[in-house]
Tab-separated table of C-alpha atoms in Angstrom:
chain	number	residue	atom	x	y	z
A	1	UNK	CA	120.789	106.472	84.130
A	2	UNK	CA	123.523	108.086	86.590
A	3	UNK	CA	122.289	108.595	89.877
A	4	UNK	CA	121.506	112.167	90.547
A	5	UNK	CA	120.937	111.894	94.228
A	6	UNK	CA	120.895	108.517	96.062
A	7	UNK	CA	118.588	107.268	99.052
A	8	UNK	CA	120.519	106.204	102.176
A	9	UNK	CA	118.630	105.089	104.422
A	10	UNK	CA	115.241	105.060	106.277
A	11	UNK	CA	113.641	107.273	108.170
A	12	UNK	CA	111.759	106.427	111.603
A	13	UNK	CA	108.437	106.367	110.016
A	14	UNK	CA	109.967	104.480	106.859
A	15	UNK	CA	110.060	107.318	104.472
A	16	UNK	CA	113.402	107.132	102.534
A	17	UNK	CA	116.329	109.815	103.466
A	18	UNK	CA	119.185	111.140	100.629
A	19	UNK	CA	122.732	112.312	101.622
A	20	UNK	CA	121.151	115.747	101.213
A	21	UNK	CA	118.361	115.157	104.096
A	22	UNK	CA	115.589	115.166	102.268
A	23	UNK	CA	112.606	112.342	102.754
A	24	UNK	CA	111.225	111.025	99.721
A	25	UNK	CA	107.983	108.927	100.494
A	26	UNK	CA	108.561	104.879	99.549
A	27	UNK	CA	112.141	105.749	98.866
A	28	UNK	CA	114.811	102.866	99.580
A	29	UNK	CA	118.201	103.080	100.357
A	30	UNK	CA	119.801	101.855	96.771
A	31	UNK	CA	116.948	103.812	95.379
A	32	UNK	CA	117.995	107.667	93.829
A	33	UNK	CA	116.030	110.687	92.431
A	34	UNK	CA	117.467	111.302	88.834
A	35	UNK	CA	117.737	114.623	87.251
A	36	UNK	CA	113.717	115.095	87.292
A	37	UNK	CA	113.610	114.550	90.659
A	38	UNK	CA	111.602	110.906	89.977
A	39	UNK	CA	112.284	108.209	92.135
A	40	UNK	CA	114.056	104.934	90.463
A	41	UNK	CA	114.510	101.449	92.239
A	42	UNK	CA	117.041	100.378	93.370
A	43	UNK	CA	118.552	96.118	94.340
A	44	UNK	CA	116.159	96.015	97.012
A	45	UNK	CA	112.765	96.728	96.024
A	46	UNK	CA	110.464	94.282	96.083
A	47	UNK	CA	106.874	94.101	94.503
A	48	UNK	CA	104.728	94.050	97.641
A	49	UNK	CA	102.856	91.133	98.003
A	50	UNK	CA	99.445	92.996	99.530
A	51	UNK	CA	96.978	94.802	96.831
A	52	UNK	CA	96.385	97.030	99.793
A	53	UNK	CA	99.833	98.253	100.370
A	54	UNK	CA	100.420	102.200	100.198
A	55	UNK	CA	96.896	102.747	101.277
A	56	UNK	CA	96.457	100.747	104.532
A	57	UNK	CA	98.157	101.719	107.517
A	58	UNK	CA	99.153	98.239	108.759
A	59	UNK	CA	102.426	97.977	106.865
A	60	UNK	CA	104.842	100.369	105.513
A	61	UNK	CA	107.499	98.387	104.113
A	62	UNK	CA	106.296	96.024	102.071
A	63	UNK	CA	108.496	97.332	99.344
A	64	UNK	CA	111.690	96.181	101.056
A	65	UNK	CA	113.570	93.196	100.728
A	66	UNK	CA	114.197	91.143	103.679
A	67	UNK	CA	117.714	92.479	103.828
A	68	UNK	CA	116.604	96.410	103.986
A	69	UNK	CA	113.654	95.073	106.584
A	70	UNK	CA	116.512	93.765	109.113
A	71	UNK	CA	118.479	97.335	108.454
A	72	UNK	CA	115.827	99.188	109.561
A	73	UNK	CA	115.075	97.137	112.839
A	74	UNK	CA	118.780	97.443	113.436
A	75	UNK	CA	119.124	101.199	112.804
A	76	UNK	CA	116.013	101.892	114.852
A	77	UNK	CA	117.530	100.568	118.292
A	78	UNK	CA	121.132	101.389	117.364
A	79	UNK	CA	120.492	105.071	116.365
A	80	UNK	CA	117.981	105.396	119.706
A	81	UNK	CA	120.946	104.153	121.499
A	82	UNK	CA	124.186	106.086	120.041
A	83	UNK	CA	120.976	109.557	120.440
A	84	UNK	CA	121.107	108.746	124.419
A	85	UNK	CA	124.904	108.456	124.205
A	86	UNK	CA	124.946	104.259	125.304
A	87	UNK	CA	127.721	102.132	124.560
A	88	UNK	CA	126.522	98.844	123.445
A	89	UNK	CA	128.456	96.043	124.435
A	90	UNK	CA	127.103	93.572	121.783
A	91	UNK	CA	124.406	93.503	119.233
A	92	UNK	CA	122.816	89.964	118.914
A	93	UNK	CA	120.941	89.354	115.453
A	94	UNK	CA	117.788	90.843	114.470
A	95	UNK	CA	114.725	88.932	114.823
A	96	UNK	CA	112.252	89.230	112.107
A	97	UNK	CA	109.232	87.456	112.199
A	98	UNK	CA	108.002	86.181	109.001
A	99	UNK	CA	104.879	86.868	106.936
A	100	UNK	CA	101.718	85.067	108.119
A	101	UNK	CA	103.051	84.757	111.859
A	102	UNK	CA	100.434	88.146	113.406
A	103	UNK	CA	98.074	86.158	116.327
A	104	UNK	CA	97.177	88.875	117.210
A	105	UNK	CA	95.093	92.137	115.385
A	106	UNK	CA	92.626	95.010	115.675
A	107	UNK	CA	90.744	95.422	112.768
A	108	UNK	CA	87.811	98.045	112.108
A	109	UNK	CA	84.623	97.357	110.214
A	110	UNK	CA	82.040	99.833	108.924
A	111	UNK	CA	78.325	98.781	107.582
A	112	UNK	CA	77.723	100.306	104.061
A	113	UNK	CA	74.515	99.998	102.272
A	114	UNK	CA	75.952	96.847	100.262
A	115	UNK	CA	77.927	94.307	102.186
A	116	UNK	CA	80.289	96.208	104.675
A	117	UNK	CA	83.918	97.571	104.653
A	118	UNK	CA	87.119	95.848	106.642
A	119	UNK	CA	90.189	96.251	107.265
A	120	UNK	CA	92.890	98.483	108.974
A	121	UNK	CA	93.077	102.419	109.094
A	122	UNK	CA	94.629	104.197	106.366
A	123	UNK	CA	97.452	105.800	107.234
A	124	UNK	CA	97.497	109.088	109.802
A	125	UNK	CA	93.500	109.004	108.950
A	126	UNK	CA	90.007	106.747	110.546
A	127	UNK	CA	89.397	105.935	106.640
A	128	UNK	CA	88.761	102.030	106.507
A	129	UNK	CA	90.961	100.648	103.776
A	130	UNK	CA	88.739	97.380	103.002
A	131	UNK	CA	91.038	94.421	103.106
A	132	UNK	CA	89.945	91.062	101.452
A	133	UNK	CA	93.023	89.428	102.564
A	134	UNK	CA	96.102	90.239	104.732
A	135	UNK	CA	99.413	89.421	104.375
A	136	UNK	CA	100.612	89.406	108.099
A	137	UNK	CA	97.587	87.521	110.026
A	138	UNK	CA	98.320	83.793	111.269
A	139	UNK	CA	95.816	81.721	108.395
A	140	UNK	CA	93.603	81.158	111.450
A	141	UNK	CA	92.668	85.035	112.056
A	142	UNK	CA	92.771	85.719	108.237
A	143	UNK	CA	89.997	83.095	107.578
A	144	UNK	CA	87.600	84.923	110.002
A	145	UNK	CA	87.826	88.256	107.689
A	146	UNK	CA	85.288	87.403	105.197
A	147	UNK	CA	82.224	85.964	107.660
A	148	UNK	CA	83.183	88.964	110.181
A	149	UNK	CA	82.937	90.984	107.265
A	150	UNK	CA	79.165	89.278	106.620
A	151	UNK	CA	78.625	89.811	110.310
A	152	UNK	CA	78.919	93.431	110.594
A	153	UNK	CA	77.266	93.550	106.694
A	154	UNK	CA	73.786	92.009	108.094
A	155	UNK	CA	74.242	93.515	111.884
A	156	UNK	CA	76.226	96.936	111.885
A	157	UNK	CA	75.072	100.151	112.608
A	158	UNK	CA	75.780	103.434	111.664
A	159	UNK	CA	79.250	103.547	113.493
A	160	UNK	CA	82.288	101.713	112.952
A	161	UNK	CA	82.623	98.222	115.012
A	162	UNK	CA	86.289	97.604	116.369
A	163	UNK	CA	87.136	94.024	116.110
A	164	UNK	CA	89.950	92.013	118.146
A	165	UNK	CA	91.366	88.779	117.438
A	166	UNK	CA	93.456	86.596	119.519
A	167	UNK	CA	94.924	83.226	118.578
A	168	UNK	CA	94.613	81.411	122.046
A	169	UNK	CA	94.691	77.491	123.131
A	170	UNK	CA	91.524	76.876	121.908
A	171	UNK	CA	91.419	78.492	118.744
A	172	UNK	CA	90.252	82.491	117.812
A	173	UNK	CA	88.844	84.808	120.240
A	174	UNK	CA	86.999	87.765	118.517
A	175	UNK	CA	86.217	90.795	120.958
A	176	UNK	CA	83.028	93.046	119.225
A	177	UNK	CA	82.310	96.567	119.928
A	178	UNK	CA	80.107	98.616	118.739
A	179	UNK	CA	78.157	96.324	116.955
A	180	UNK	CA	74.199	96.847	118.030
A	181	UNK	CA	72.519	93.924	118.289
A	182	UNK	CA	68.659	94.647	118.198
A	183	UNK	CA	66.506	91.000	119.499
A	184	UNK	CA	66.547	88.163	119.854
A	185	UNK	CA	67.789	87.091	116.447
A	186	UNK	CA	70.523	89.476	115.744
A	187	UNK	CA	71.811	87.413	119.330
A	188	UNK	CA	71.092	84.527	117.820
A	189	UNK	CA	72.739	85.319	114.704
A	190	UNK	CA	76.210	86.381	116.280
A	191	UNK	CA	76.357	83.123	118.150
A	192	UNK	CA	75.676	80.900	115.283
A	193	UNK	CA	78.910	82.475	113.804
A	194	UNK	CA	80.889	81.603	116.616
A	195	UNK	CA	79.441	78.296	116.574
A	196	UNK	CA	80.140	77.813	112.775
A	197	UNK	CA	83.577	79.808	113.266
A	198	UNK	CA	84.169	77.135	116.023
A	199	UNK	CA	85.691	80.057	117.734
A	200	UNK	CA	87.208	80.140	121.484
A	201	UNK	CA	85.577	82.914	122.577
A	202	UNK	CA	83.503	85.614	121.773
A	203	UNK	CA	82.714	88.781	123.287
A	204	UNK	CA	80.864	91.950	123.155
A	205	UNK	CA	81.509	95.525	123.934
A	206	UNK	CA	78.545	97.841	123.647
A	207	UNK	CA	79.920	100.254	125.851
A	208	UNK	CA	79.686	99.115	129.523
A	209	UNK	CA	82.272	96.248	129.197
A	210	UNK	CA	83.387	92.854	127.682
A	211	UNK	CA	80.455	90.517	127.420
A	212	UNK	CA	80.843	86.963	126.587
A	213	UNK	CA	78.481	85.542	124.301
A	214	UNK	CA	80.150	82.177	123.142
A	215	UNK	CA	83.246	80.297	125.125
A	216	UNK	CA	82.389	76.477	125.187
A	217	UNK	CA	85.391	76.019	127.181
A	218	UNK	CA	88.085	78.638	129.913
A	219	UNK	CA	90.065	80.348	127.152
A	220	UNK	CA	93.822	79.867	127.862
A	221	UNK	CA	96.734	81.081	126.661
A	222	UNK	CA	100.334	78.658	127.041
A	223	UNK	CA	103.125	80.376	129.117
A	224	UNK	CA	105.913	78.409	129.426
A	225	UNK	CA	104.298	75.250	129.675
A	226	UNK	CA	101.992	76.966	132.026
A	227	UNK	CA	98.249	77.389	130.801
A	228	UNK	CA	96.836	80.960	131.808
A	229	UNK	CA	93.353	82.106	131.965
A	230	UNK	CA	92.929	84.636	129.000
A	231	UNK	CA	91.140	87.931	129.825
A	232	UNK	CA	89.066	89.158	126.826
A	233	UNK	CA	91.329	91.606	125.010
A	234	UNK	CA	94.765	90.572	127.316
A	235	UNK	CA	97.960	91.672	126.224
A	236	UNK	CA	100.058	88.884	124.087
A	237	UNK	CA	103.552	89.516	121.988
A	238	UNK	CA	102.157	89.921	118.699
A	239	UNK	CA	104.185	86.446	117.312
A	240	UNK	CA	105.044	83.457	118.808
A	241	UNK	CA	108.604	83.446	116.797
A	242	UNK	CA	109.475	86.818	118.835
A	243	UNK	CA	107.911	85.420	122.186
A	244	UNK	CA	110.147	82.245	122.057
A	245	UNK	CA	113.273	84.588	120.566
A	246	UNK	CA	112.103	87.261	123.698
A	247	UNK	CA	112.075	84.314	126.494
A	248	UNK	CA	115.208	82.446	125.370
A	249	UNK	CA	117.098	85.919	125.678
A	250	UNK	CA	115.925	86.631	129.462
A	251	UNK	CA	116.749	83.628	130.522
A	252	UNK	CA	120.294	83.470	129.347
A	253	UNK	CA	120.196	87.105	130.861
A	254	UNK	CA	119.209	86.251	133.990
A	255	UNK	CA	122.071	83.830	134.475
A	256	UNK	CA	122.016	82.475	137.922
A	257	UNK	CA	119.316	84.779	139.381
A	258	UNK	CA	117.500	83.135	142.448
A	259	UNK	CA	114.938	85.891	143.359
A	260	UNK	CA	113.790	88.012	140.249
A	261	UNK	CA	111.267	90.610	139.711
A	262	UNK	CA	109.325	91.068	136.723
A	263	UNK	CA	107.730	94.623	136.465
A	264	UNK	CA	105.057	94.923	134.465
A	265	UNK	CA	104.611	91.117	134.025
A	266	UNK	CA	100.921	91.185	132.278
A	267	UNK	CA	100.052	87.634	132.050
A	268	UNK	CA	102.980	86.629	133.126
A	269	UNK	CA	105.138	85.915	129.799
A	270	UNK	CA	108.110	86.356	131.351
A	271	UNK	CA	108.036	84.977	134.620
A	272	UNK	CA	106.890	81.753	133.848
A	273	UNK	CA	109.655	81.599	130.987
A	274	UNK	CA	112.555	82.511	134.193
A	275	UNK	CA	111.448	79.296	135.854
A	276	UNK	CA	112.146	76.923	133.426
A	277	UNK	CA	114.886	74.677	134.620
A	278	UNK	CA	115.792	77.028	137.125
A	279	UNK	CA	115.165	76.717	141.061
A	280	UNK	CA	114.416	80.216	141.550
A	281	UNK	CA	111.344	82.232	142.904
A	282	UNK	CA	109.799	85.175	140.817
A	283	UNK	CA	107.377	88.455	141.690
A	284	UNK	CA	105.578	89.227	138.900
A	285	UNK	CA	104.423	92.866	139.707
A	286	UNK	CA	101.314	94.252	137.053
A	287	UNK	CA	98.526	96.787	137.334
A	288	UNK	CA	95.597	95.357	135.773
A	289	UNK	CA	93.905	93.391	138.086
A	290	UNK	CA	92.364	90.932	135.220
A	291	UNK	CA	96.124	90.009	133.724
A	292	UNK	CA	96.975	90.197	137.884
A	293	UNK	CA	94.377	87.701	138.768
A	294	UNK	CA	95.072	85.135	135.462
A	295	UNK	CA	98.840	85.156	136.460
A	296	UNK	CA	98.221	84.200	140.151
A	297	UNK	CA	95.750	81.425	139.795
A	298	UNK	CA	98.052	80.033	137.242
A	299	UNK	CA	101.142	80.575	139.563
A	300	UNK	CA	98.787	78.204	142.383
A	301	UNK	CA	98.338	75.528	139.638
A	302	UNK	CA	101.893	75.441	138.947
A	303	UNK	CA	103.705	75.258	142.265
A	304	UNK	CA	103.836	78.801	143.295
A	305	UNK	CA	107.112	79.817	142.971
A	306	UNK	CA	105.575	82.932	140.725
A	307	UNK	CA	104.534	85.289	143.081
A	308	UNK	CA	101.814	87.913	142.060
A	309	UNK	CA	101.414	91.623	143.362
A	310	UNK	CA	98.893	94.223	141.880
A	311	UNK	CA	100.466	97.174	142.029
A	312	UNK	CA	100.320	100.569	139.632
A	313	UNK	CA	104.437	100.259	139.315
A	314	UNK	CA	103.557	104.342	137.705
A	315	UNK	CA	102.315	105.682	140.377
A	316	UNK	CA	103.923	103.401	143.012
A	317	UNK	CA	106.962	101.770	141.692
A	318	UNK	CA	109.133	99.595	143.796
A	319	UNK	CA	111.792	101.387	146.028
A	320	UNK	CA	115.539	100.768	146.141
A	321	UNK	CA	115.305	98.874	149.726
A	322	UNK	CA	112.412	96.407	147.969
A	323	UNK	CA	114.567	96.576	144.882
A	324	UNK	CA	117.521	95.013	146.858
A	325	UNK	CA	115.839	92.052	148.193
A	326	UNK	CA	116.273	90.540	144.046
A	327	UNK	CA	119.386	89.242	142.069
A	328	UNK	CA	117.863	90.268	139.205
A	329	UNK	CA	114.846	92.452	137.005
A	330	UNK	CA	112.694	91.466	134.322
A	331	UNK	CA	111.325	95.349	133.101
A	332	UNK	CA	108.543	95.376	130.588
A	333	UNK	CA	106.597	98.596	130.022
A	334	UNK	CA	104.599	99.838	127.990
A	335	UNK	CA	105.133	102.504	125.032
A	336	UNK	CA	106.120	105.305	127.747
A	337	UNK	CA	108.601	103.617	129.353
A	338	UNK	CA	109.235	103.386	133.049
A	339	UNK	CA	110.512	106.558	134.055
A	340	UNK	CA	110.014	106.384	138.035
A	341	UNK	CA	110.356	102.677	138.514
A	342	UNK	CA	113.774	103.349	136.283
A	343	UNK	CA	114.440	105.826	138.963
A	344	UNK	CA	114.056	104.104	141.480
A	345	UNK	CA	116.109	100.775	139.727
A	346	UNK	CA	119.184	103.073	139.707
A	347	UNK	CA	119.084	104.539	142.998
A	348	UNK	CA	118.830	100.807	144.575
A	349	UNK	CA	121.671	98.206	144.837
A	350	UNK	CA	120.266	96.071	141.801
A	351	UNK	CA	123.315	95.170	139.651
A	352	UNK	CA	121.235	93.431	136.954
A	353	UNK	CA	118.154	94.808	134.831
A	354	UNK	CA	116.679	92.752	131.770
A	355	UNK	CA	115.123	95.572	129.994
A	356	UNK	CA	112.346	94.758	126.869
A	357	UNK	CA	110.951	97.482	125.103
A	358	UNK	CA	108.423	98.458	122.087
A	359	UNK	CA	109.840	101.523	122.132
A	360	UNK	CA	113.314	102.515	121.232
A	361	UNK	CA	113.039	106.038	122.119
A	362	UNK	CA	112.024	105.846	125.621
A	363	UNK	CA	113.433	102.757	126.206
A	364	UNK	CA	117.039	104.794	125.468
A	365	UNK	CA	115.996	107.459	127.881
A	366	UNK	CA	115.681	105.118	130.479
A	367	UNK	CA	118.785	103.400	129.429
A	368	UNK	CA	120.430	106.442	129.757
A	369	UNK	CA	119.310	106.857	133.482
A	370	UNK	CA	120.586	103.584	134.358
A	371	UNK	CA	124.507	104.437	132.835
A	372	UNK	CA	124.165	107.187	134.622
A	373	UNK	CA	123.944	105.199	137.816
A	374	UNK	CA	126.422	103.221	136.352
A	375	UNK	CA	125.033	100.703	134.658
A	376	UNK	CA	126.412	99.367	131.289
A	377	UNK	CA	124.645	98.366	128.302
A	378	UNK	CA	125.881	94.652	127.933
A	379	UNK	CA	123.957	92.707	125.257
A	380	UNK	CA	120.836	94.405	122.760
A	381	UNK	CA	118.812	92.304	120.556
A	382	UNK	CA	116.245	94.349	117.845
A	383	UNK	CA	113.302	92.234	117.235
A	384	UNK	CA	111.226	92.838	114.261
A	385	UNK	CA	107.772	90.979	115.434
A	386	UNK	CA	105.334	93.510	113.466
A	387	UNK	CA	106.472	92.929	109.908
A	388	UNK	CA	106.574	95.132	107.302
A	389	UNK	CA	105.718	98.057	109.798
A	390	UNK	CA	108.007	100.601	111.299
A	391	UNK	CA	106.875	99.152	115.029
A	392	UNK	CA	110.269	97.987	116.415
A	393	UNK	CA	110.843	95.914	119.921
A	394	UNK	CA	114.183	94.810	121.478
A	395	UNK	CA	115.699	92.910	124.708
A	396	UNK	CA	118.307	94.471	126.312
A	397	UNK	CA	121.060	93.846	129.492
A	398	UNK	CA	121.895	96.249	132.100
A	399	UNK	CA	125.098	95.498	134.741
A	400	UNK	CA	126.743	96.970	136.893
């Protein structure tokens, strides 16, 4: 069949796009409309390997080769760039992290009057789509679906329970709200599946808080060779593929950096990953005082040279003359960006910024503040950690 009009590439929300501008829903590019206006595949569809895929909201691209998958990451950070008028120096790679790598997921559960309903959101709704497998969980989260799903079968109420695994050092940790537990033996019950689960940790939410009901040992999470305290629900990267990919980046970024600052350092991924082989001191600067607190006991057990401040960098971000005191800056925000601390980053003296984003859109607008203060983009990496999904990440390098 001659192609009547031909897909060219992806949208943002992974929706396919013809030369004409018009979105056609699963489209690829190599895909066309013919004469009827019904879609026909293309080189680089692929049969998508979950039964679940066009209803859950998890993935979105399961249809794409691995080749398409990598265009997309690229195009996402390039086109977010070129929008905010940057001039990339170079474009490393993409990073794409392979199927079965996710340690990390929220998943949603809802009792019915047989058995009970699992999985992720359908797609722009709060409809469960019931997943007996998944296609993008490390094996060690995926084998928890069916007795979770048992779990909130024999112990659910009449809401939905939101349910949070984390791969840590000791195995799973499985963070429960919503789920009523009424006696003695409902309490009972829930710890005899962490028991059996042999998970790490296991908490419960029923709406004043984490509680922990199971942890045999200090849940930990590895940073750099440098074993953290988990908080129940902390923030990880979502792989360990991108994490290592992420760190090796900043490093070689940071060059010969003695004094960094790492802004919204979490746990502190990052600045335990600048000290490696280096002789150099680090402030890791983050709001939440539980991912504060994990990152400065850890920084005592290790020597010290990580230096921890709680501080709301949004509503008090560091000021130029602070900013001037460091060779370099680590800059991880979340989803919104940074606008004020970006600000503030241009107006000071700081001649080197190691921007990582999850979000290509405001990550550009901040970029663009920082040319404007004349700063150049020098070296972008798109990283691809949530496969299959259009949720895009990147590590970036600002001089001047």
């Amino acid at each position: 069949m001659t192609p009547h009009e031909p897909i060219v590439r992806l949208a943002a929300k992974g929706d396919g796009v013809t030369e004409k501008g018009q979105h056609v829903k699963d489209g690829l590019p190599g895909d066309w409309l013919d004469p009827g206006g019904v879609l026909q595949r293309g080189q680089h569809y692929v049969t998508p390997p979950c039964p679940q895929f066009g209803r859950c909201g998890g993935c979105q691209l399961q249809h794409a080769d691995e080749a398409i998958l990598k265009q997309f990451v690229r195009d996402r950070v390039i086109n977010a760039a070129h929008a905010q008028g940057l001039d990339i120096g170079k474009v490393l790679p993409v990073h794409l992290s392979p199927p079965a790598s996710r340690r990390r997921a929220t998943l949603h559960a809802l009792k019915r009057r047989k058995g009970a309903l699992m999985g992720f959101h359908e797609a722009r709704t709060h409809r469960i789509i019931d997943a007996v497998e998944c296609t993008v969980l490390r094996p060690e989260l995926a084998n928890l679906l069916a007795p979770l799903r048992e779990l909130v079968a024999n112990h659910g109420g009449k809401g939905p329970v939101d349910i949070q695994l984390t791969l840590c050092d000791q195995g799973v940790e499985v963070n429960l709200k919503n789920l009523p537990l009424a006696g003695l033996s409902a309490t009972e019950d829930v710890i005899a599946f962490a028991q059996s689960s042999k998970l790490a940790r296991l908490t419960l939410d029923q709406g004043f808080g984490s509680e922990t009901m199971w942890e045999p040992e200090p849940a930990t999470v590895t940073l750099s060779g440098v074993a953290v305290s988990l908080p129940p629900g902390a923030f990880l990267q979502a792989t360990q593929d991108a994490e290592d990919v992420m760190l090796a980046d900043v490093r070689h970024h940071l060059g010969d950096a003695l004094l960094v600052a790492d802004l919204f350092s979490g746990l502190g991924t990052f600045a335990f990953a600048a000290l490696q082989g280096k002789r150099r001191k680090v402030l890791a600067v983050e709001a939440q005082r539980s991912a504060h607190l994990a990152c400065k006991a850890a920084s005592t057990r290790a020597g010290g040279n990580v230096i921890a401040l709680h501080r709301d960098l949004f509503r008090s971000p560091l000021q130029p003359d602070e900013l001037e005191r460091f060779d370099a800056v680590v800059i991880d925000p979340p989803r919104a960006g940074a606008k004020a601390q970006i600000a503030e980053l241009a107006a000071s003296a700081c001649k080197r910024v190691v921007y990582v984003s999850c979000n290509p859109s405001s990550w550009s607008r901040d970029g663009a503040r920082l040319t404007e203060a004349g700063f150049k983009l020098a070296t972008l990496r798109p990283v691809g950690q949530f496969r299959w999904s259009t949720h895009v990440e990147l590590v970036s390098l600002f001089v001047r």
